[in-house]
Amino acid sequence: DAMVIQNPRYQVTQFGKPVTLSCSQTLNHNVMYWYQQKSSQAPKLLFHYYDKDFNNEADTPDNFQSRRPNTSFCFLDIRSPGLGDAAMYLCATSLIQGRTDTQYFGPGTRLTVL
Amino acid sequence: QKEVEQNSGPLSVPEGAIASLNCTYSDRGSQSFFWYRQYSGKSPELIMFIYSNGDKEDGRFTAQLNKASQYVSLLIRDSQPSDSATYLCAVNRNGGFKTIFGAGTRLFVKA
């Protein structure tokens, strides 16, 4: 089945220790997104890739970086995690065609910062 | 004013009843509207999308859109305890990359 996969599902890191979260997709979608979601809040878009074009949201901290080495994979790097970065990180994909932007989410990675 | 507003709930309905979830949005240029279901600790799952004014039905779910009032709703008929989740409303301007999500309404269906 075509799907969006995120690894790991749970990640524990120490304050200030870099961490990388990964996302892969078999949907062959041209857009990949990273969201941060905290408890009882809306998913917050951090950035997205349209093919190889990277687009950062204006309020995304510099601490967050992303890489998309190919169509299928995308990574989220948190260079120096703080306690406030503990959250669920969601990867989503979409196929931009016409007016639609239906996004499909992976299962998420729950990040804990000690 | 938030771009997408939803009542946080919880909305509590008895099993078998109709659950009505509402969402308002601020951008009149919005063209695409989505409802996602999110179980606790899980990721959002797409339920349905709607583009045109009126109703769109899919099984027990009906999405209703009124662009003039900037209002979109989701009706769940014959609610089941398994429908207990947070329902996120999401709005996209015109097929662009930015979809704005609401914070969700928590629905509790009592058996």
PDB file of N, CA and C in Angstrom, chain A residues 13-82:
ATOM      1  N   THR A  13      15.619  12.635  23.398  1.00  0.00           N
ATOM      2  CA  THR A  13      16.921  13.253  23.278  1.00  0.00           C
ATOM      3  C   THR A  13      17.182  14.128  24.494  1.00  0.00           C
ATOM      4  N   GLN A  14      18.424  14.514  24.625  1.00  0.00           N
ATOM      5  CA  GLN A  14      18.780  15.395  25.734  1.00  0.00           C
ATOM      6  C   GLN A  14      18.797  16.833  25.250  1.00  0.00           C
ATOM      7  N   PHE A  15      18.591  17.712  26.164  1.00  0.00           N
ATOM      8  CA  PHE A  15      18.635  19.143  25.880  1.00  0.00           C
ATOM      9  C   PHE A  15      19.921  19.462  25.126  1.00  0.00           C
ATOM     10  N   GLY A  16      19.796  20.082  23.971  1.00  0.00           N
ATOM     11  CA  GLY A  16      20.943  20.502  23.190  1.00  0.00           C
ATOM     12  C   GLY A  16      21.567  19.429  22.305  1.00  0.00           C
ATOM     13  N   LYS A  17      21.117  18.195  22.377  1.00  0.00           N
ATOM     14  CA  LYS A  17      21.702  17.123  21.560  1.00  0.00           C
ATOM     15  C   LYS A  17      20.959  17.009  20.234  1.00  0.00           C
ATOM     16  N   PRO A  18      21.667  17.172  19.129  1.00  0.00           N
ATOM     17  CA  PRO A  18      20.994  17.156  17.820  1.00  0.00           C
ATOM     18  C   PRO A  18      20.221  15.865  17.589  1.00  0.00           C
ATOM     19  N   VAL A  19      19.140  16.022  16.854  1.00  0.00           N
ATOM     20  CA  VAL A  19      18.304  14.873  16.546  1.00  0.00           C
ATOM     21  C   VAL A  19      17.809  14.997  15.108  1.00  0.00           C
ATOM     22  N   THR A  20      17.660  13.863  14.442  1.00  0.00           N
ATOM     23  CA  THR A  20      17.136  13.823  13.073  1.00  0.00           C
ATOM     24  C   THR A  20      15.944  12.891  13.020  1.00  0.00           C
ATOM     25  N   LEU A  21      14.873  13.409  12.430  1.00  0.00           N
ATOM     26  CA  LEU A  21      13.672  12.621  12.207  1.00  0.00           C
ATOM     27  C   LEU A  21      13.541  12.382  10.709  1.00  0.00           C
ATOM     28  N   SER A  22      13.049  11.200  10.349  1.00  0.00           N
ATOM     29  CA  SER A  22      12.967  10.896   8.926  1.00  0.00           C
ATOM     30  C   SER A  22      11.542  10.616   8.488  1.00  0.00           C
ATOM     31  N   CYS A  23      11.316  10.843   7.207  1.00  0.00           N
ATOM     32  CA  CYS A  23      10.021  10.616   6.588  1.00  0.00           C
ATOM     33  C   CYS A  23      10.269  10.041   5.199  1.00  0.00           C
ATOM     34  N   SER A  24       9.516   9.030   4.850  1.00  0.00           N
ATOM     35  CA  SER A  24       9.592   8.499   3.494  1.00  0.00           C
ATOM     36  C   SER A  24       8.182   8.262   2.982  1.00  0.00           C
ATOM     37  N   GLN A  25       8.043   8.287   1.656  1.00  0.00           N
ATOM     38  CA  GLN A  25       6.711   8.119   1.081  1.00  0.00           C
ATOM     39  C   GLN A  25       6.804   7.301  -0.207  1.00  0.00           C
ATOM     40  N   THR A  26       5.757   6.510  -0.405  1.00  0.00           N
ATOM     41  CA  THR A  26       5.667   5.707  -1.622  1.00  0.00           C
ATOM     42  C   THR A  26       4.533   6.193  -2.509  1.00  0.00           C
ATOM     43  N   LEU A  27       4.029   7.402  -2.215  1.00  0.00           N
ATOM     44  CA  LEU A  27       2.904   7.954  -2.970  1.00  0.00           C
ATOM     45  C   LEU A  27       3.361   8.688  -4.220  1.00  0.00           C
ATOM     46  N   ASN A  28       4.672   8.919  -4.315  1.00  0.00           N
ATOM     47  CA  ASN A  28       5.240   9.681  -5.430  1.00  0.00           C
ATOM     48  C   ASN A  28       4.662  11.104  -5.491  1.00  0.00           C
ATOM     49  N   HIS A  29       4.415  11.661  -4.311  1.00  0.00           N
ATOM     50  CA  HIS A  29       3.924  13.026  -4.240  1.00  0.00           C
ATOM     51  C   HIS A  29       5.067  14.014  -4.371  1.00  0.00           C
ATOM     52  N   ASN A  30       4.770  15.173  -4.948  1.00  0.00           N
ATOM     53  CA  ASN A  30       5.846  16.129  -5.209  1.00  0.00           C
ATOM     54  C   ASN A  30       6.070  17.119  -4.062  1.00  0.00           C
ATOM     55  N   VAL A  31       5.171  17.128  -3.085  1.00  0.00           N
ATOM     56  CA  VAL A  31       5.347  18.052  -1.970  1.00  0.00           C
ATOM     57  C   VAL A  31       5.429  17.259  -0.670  1.00  0.00           C
ATOM     58  N   MET A  32       6.377  17.635   0.163  1.00  0.00           N
ATOM     59  CA  MET A  32       6.497  17.048   1.497  1.00  0.00           C
ATOM     60  C   MET A  32       6.563  18.166   2.517  1.00  0.00           C
ATOM     61  N   TYR A  33       5.856  17.967   3.611  1.00  0.00           N
ATOM     62  CA  TYR A  33       5.708  18.987   4.647  1.00  0.00           C
ATOM     63  C   TYR A  33       6.192  18.446   5.984  1.00  0.00           C
ATOM     64  N   TRP A  34       6.647  19.358   6.836  1.00  0.00           N
ATOM     65  CA  TRP A  34       6.889  19.037   8.234  1.00  0.00           C
ATOM     66  C   TRP A  34       6.051  19.975   9.096  1.00  0.00           C
ATOM     67  N   TYR A  35       5.321  19.349  10.024  1.00  0.00           N
ATOM     68  CA  TYR A  35       4.516  20.088  10.988  1.00  0.00           C
ATOM     69  C   TYR A  35       4.986  19.753  12.403  1.00  0.00           C
ATOM     70  N   GLN A  36       4.791  20.719  13.292  1.00  0.00           N
ATOM     71  CA  GLN A  36       4.964  20.493  14.717  1.00  0.00           C
ATOM     72  C   GLN A  36       3.589  20.624  15.359  1.00  0.00           C
ATOM     73  N   GLN A  37       3.242  19.647  16.181  1.00  0.00           N
ATOM     74  CA  GLN A  37       1.958  19.731  16.867  1.00  0.00           C
ATOM     75  C   GLN A  37       2.156  19.477  18.359  1.00  0.00           C
ATOM     76  N   LYS A  38       1.744  20.451  19.143  1.00  0.00           N
ATOM     77  CA  LYS A  38       1.752  20.307  20.595  1.00  0.00           C
ATOM     78  C   LYS A  38       0.346  19.981  21.072  1.00  0.00           C
ATOM     79  N   SER A  39       0.266  19.505  22.278  1.00  0.00           N
ATOM     80  CA  SER A  39      -0.996  19.003  22.815  1.00  0.00           C
ATOM     81  C   SER A  39      -2.116  20.033  22.694  1.00  0.00           C
ATOM     82  N   SER A  40      -3.251  19.590  22.146  1.00  0.00           N
ATOM     83  CA  SER A  40      -4.464  20.399  22.002  1.00  0.00           C
ATOM     84  C   SER A  40      -4.270  21.624  21.101  1.00  0.00           C
ATOM     85  N   GLN A  41      -3.241  21.597  20.261  1.00  0.00           N
ATOM     86  CA  GLN A  41      -3.016  22.706  19.342  1.00  0.00           C
ATOM     87  C   GLN A  41      -3.122  22.224  17.897  1.00  0.00           C
ATOM     88  N   ALA A  42      -3.294  23.183  17.001  1.00  0.00           N
ATOM     89  CA  ALA A  42      -3.306  22.869  15.579  1.00  0.00           C
ATOM     90  C   ALA A  42      -1.902  22.495  15.122  1.00  0.00           C
ATOM     91  N   PRO A  43      -1.803  21.630  14.137  1.00  0.00           N
ATOM     92  CA  PRO A  43      -0.486  21.400  13.531  1.00  0.00           C
ATOM     93  C   PRO A  43       0.067  22.717  12.994  1.00  0.00           C
ATOM     94  N   LYS A  44       1.339  22.950  13.255  1.00  0.00           N
ATOM     95  CA  LYS A  44       1.991  24.185  12.829  1.00  0.00           C
ATOM     96  C   LYS A  44       3.001  23.861  11.741  1.00  0.00           C
ATOM     97  N   LEU A  45       2.813  24.443  10.577  1.00  0.00           N
ATOM     98  CA  LEU A  45       3.712  24.165   9.459  1.00  0.00           C
ATOM     99  C   LEU A  45       5.085  24.776   9.725  1.00  0.00           C
ATOM    100  N   LEU A  46       6.110  23.936   9.610  1.00  0.00           N
ATOM    101  CA  LEU A  46       7.486  24.406   9.769  1.00  0.00           C
ATOM    102  C   LEU A  46       8.090  24.782   8.417  1.00  0.00           C
ATOM    103  N   PHE A  47       7.985  23.882   7.451  1.00  0.00           N
ATOM    104  CA  PHE A  47       8.481  24.123   6.090  1.00  0.00           C
ATOM    105  C   PHE A  47       7.937  23.044   5.175  1.00  0.00           C
ATOM    106  N   HIS A  48       8.165  23.268   3.881  1.00  0.00           N
ATOM    107  CA  HIS A  48       7.795  22.253   2.921  1.00  0.00           C
ATOM    108  C   HIS A  48       8.770  22.258   1.756  1.00  0.00           C
ATOM    109  N   TYR A  49       8.809  21.146   1.060  1.00  0.00           N
ATOM    110  CA  TYR A  49       9.560  21.004  -0.183  1.00  0.00           C
ATOM    111  C   TYR A  49       8.567  20.777  -1.313  1.00  0.00           C
ATOM    112  N   TYR A  50       8.702  21.583  -2.346  1.00  0.00           N
ATOM    113  CA  TYR A  50       7.987  21.315  -3.594  1.00  0.00           C
ATOM    114  C   TYR A  50       9.055  20.837  -4.569  1.00  0.00           C
ATOM    115  N   ASP A  51       9.039  19.537  -4.857  1.00  0.00           N
ATOM    116  CA  ASP A  51      10.169  18.917  -5.540  1.00  0.00           C
ATOM    117  C   ASP A  51      11.436  19.238  -4.743  1.00  0.00           C
ATOM    118  N   LYS A  52      12.399  19.922  -5.340  1.00  0.00           N
ATOM    119  CA  LYS A  52      13.626  20.238  -4.607  1.00  0.00           C
ATOM    120  C   LYS A  52      13.619  21.633  -4.005  1.00  0.00           C
ATOM    121  N   ASP A  53      12.565  22.371  -4.265  1.00  0.00           N
ATOM    122  CA  ASP A  53      12.488  23.742  -3.748  1.00  0.00           C
ATOM    123  C   ASP A  53      12.058  23.747  -2.305  1.00  0.00           C
ATOM    124  N   PHE A  54      12.898  24.342  -1.462  1.00  0.00           N
ATOM    125  CA  PHE A  54      12.656  24.404  -0.024  1.00  0.00           C
ATOM    126  C   PHE A  54      11.980  25.722   0.324  1.00  0.00           C
ATOM    127  N   ASN A  55      10.947  25.642   1.146  1.00  0.00           N
ATOM    128  CA  ASN A  55      10.207  26.830   1.566  1.00  0.00           C
ATOM    129  C   ASN A  55      10.039  26.810   3.084  1.00  0.00           C
ATOM    130  N   ASN A  56      10.639  27.784   3.710  1.00  0.00           N
ATOM    131  CA  ASN A  56      10.638  27.882   5.167  1.00  0.00           C
ATOM    132  C   ASN A  56       9.540  28.840   5.603  1.00  0.00           C
ATOM    133  N   GLU A  57       8.773  28.481   6.619  1.00  0.00           N
ATOM    134  CA  GLU A  57       7.818  29.434   7.172  1.00  0.00           C
ATOM    135  C   GLU A  57       8.589  30.520   7.917  1.00  0.00           C
ATOM    136  N   ALA A  58       8.042  31.717   7.891  1.00  0.00           N
ATOM    137  CA  ALA A  58       8.753  32.872   8.445  1.00  0.00           C
ATOM    138  C   ALA A  58       9.039  32.718   9.936  1.00  0.00           C
ATOM    139  N   ASP A  59       8.165  32.027  10.644  1.00  0.00           N
ATOM    140  CA  ASP A  59       8.331  31.932  12.094  1.00  0.00           C
ATOM    141  C   ASP A  59       8.960  30.615  12.537  1.00  0.00           C
ATOM    142  N   THR A  60       9.498  29.861  11.598  1.00  0.00           N
ATOM    143  CA  THR A  60      10.190  28.623  11.977  1.00  0.00           C
ATOM    144  C   THR A  60      11.575  28.968  12.518  1.00  0.00           C
ATOM    145  N   PRO A  61      11.887  28.521  13.737  1.00  0.00           N
ATOM    146  CA  PRO A  61      13.203  28.862  14.310  1.00  0.00           C
ATOM    147  C   PRO A  61      14.345  28.280  13.478  1.00  0.00           C
ATOM    148  N   ASP A  62      15.475  28.972  13.518  1.00  0.00           N
ATOM    149  CA  ASP A  62      16.664  28.525  12.790  1.00  0.00           C
ATOM    150  C   ASP A  62      17.165  27.171  13.275  1.00  0.00           C
ATOM    151  N   ASN A  63      16.770  26.807  14.458  1.00  0.00           N
ATOM    152  CA  ASN A  63      17.136  25.533  15.063  1.00  0.00           C
ATOM    153  C   ASN A  63      16.618  24.340  14.255  1.00  0.00           C
ATOM    154  N   PHE A  64      15.625  24.591  13.416  1.00  0.00           N
ATOM    155  CA  PHE A  64      15.015  23.535  12.625  1.00  0.00           C
ATOM    156  C   PHE A  64      15.499  23.646  11.184  1.00  0.00           C
ATOM    157  N   GLN A  65      15.979  22.511  10.666  1.00  0.00           N
ATOM    158  CA  GLN A  65      16.438  22.447   9.292  1.00  0.00           C
ATOM    159  C   GLN A  65      15.826  21.219   8.632  1.00  0.00           C
ATOM    160  N   SER A  66      15.879  21.195   7.318  1.00  0.00           N
ATOM    161  CA  SER A  66      15.320  20.056   6.618  1.00  0.00           C
ATOM    162  C   SER A  66      16.153  19.726   5.391  1.00  0.00           C
ATOM    163  N   ARG A  67      16.109  18.476   5.007  1.00  0.00           N
ATOM    164  CA  ARG A  67      16.784  17.982   3.801  1.00  0.00           C
ATOM    165  C   ARG A  67      15.843  17.059   3.058  1.00  0.00           C
ATOM    166  N   ARG A  68      15.916  17.153   1.713  1.00  0.00           N
ATOM    167  CA  ARG A  68      15.155  16.219   0.892  1.00  0.00           C
ATOM    168  C   ARG A  68      16.096  15.684  -0.182  1.00  0.00           C
ATOM    169  N   PRO A  69      16.781  14.601   0.097  1.00  0.00           N
ATOM    170  CA  PRO A  69      17.785  14.095  -0.846  1.00  0.00           C
ATOM    171  C   PRO A  69      17.193  13.519  -2.123  1.00  0.00           C
ATOM    172  N   ASN A  70      15.954  13.071  -2.080  1.00  0.00           N
ATOM    173  CA  ASN A  70      15.276  12.562  -3.270  1.00  0.00           C
ATOM    174  C   ASN A  70      13.776  12.687  -3.070  1.00  0.00           C
ATOM    175  N   THR A  71      13.007  12.265  -4.070  1.00  0.00           N
ATOM    176  CA  THR A  71      11.555  12.434  -4.015  1.00  0.00           C
ATOM    177  C   THR A  71      10.933  11.715  -2.833  1.00  0.00           C
ATOM    178  N   SER A  72      11.506  10.599  -2.456  1.00  0.00           N
ATOM    179  CA  SER A  72      10.862   9.736  -1.469  1.00  0.00           C
ATOM    180  C   SER A  72      11.160  10.099  -0.022  1.00  0.00           C
ATOM    181  N   PHE A  73      12.283  10.746   0.222  1.00  0.00           N
ATOM    182  CA  PHE A  73      12.721  10.955   1.598  1.00  0.00           C
ATOM    183  C   PHE A  73      12.812  12.434   1.955  1.00  0.00           C
ATOM    184  N   CYS A  74      12.520  12.707   3.230  1.00  0.00           N
ATOM    185  CA  CYS A  74      12.701  14.048   3.755  1.00  0.00           C
ATOM    186  C   CYS A  74      13.096  13.920   5.226  1.00  0.00           C
ATOM    187  N   PHE A  75      14.014  14.777   5.668  1.00  0.00           N
ATOM    188  CA  PHE A  75      14.502  14.717   7.035  1.00  0.00           C
ATOM    189  C   PHE A  75      14.262  16.045   7.739  1.00  0.00           C
ATOM    190  N   LEU A  76      14.016  15.936   9.024  1.00  0.00           N
ATOM    191  CA  LEU A  76      13.923  17.116   9.891  1.00  0.00           C
ATOM    192  C   LEU A  76      15.073  17.039  10.886  1.00  0.00           C
ATOM    193  N   ASP A  77      15.916  18.057  10.870  1.00  0.00           N
ATOM    194  CA  ASP A  77      17.029  18.141  11.800  1.00  0.00           C
ATOM    195  C   ASP A  77      16.739  19.224  12.824  1.00  0.00           C
ATOM    196  N   ILE A  78      16.862  18.855  14.087  1.00  0.00           N
ATOM    197  CA  ILE A  78      16.760  19.849  15.160  1.00  0.00           C
ATOM    198  C   ILE A  78      18.142  19.954  15.763  1.00  0.00           C
ATOM    199  N   ARG A  79      18.775  21.096  15.566  1.00  0.00           N
ATOM    200  CA  ARG A  79      20.206  21.210  15.856  1.00  0.00           C
ATOM    201  C   ARG A  79      20.504  21.230  17.354  1.00  0.00           C
ATOM    202  N   SER A  80      19.687  21.926  18.110  1.00  0.00           N
ATOM    203  CA  SER A  80      19.908  22.023  19.548  1.00  0.00           C
ATOM    204  C   SER A  80      18.547  22.040  20.234  1.00  0.00           C
ATOM    205  N   PRO A  81      17.981  20.863  20.436  1.00  0.00           N
ATOM    206  CA  PRO A  81      16.618  20.813  20.975  1.00  0.00           C
ATOM    207  C   PRO A  81      16.506  21.439  22.353  1.00  0.00           C
ATOM    208  N   GLY A  82      15.481  22.237  22.507  1.00  0.00           N
ATOM    209  CA  GLY A  82      15.155  22.780  23.817  1.00  0.00           C
ATOM    210  C   GLY A  82      13.919  22.093  24.359  1.00  0.00           C
TER     211      GLY A  82
END
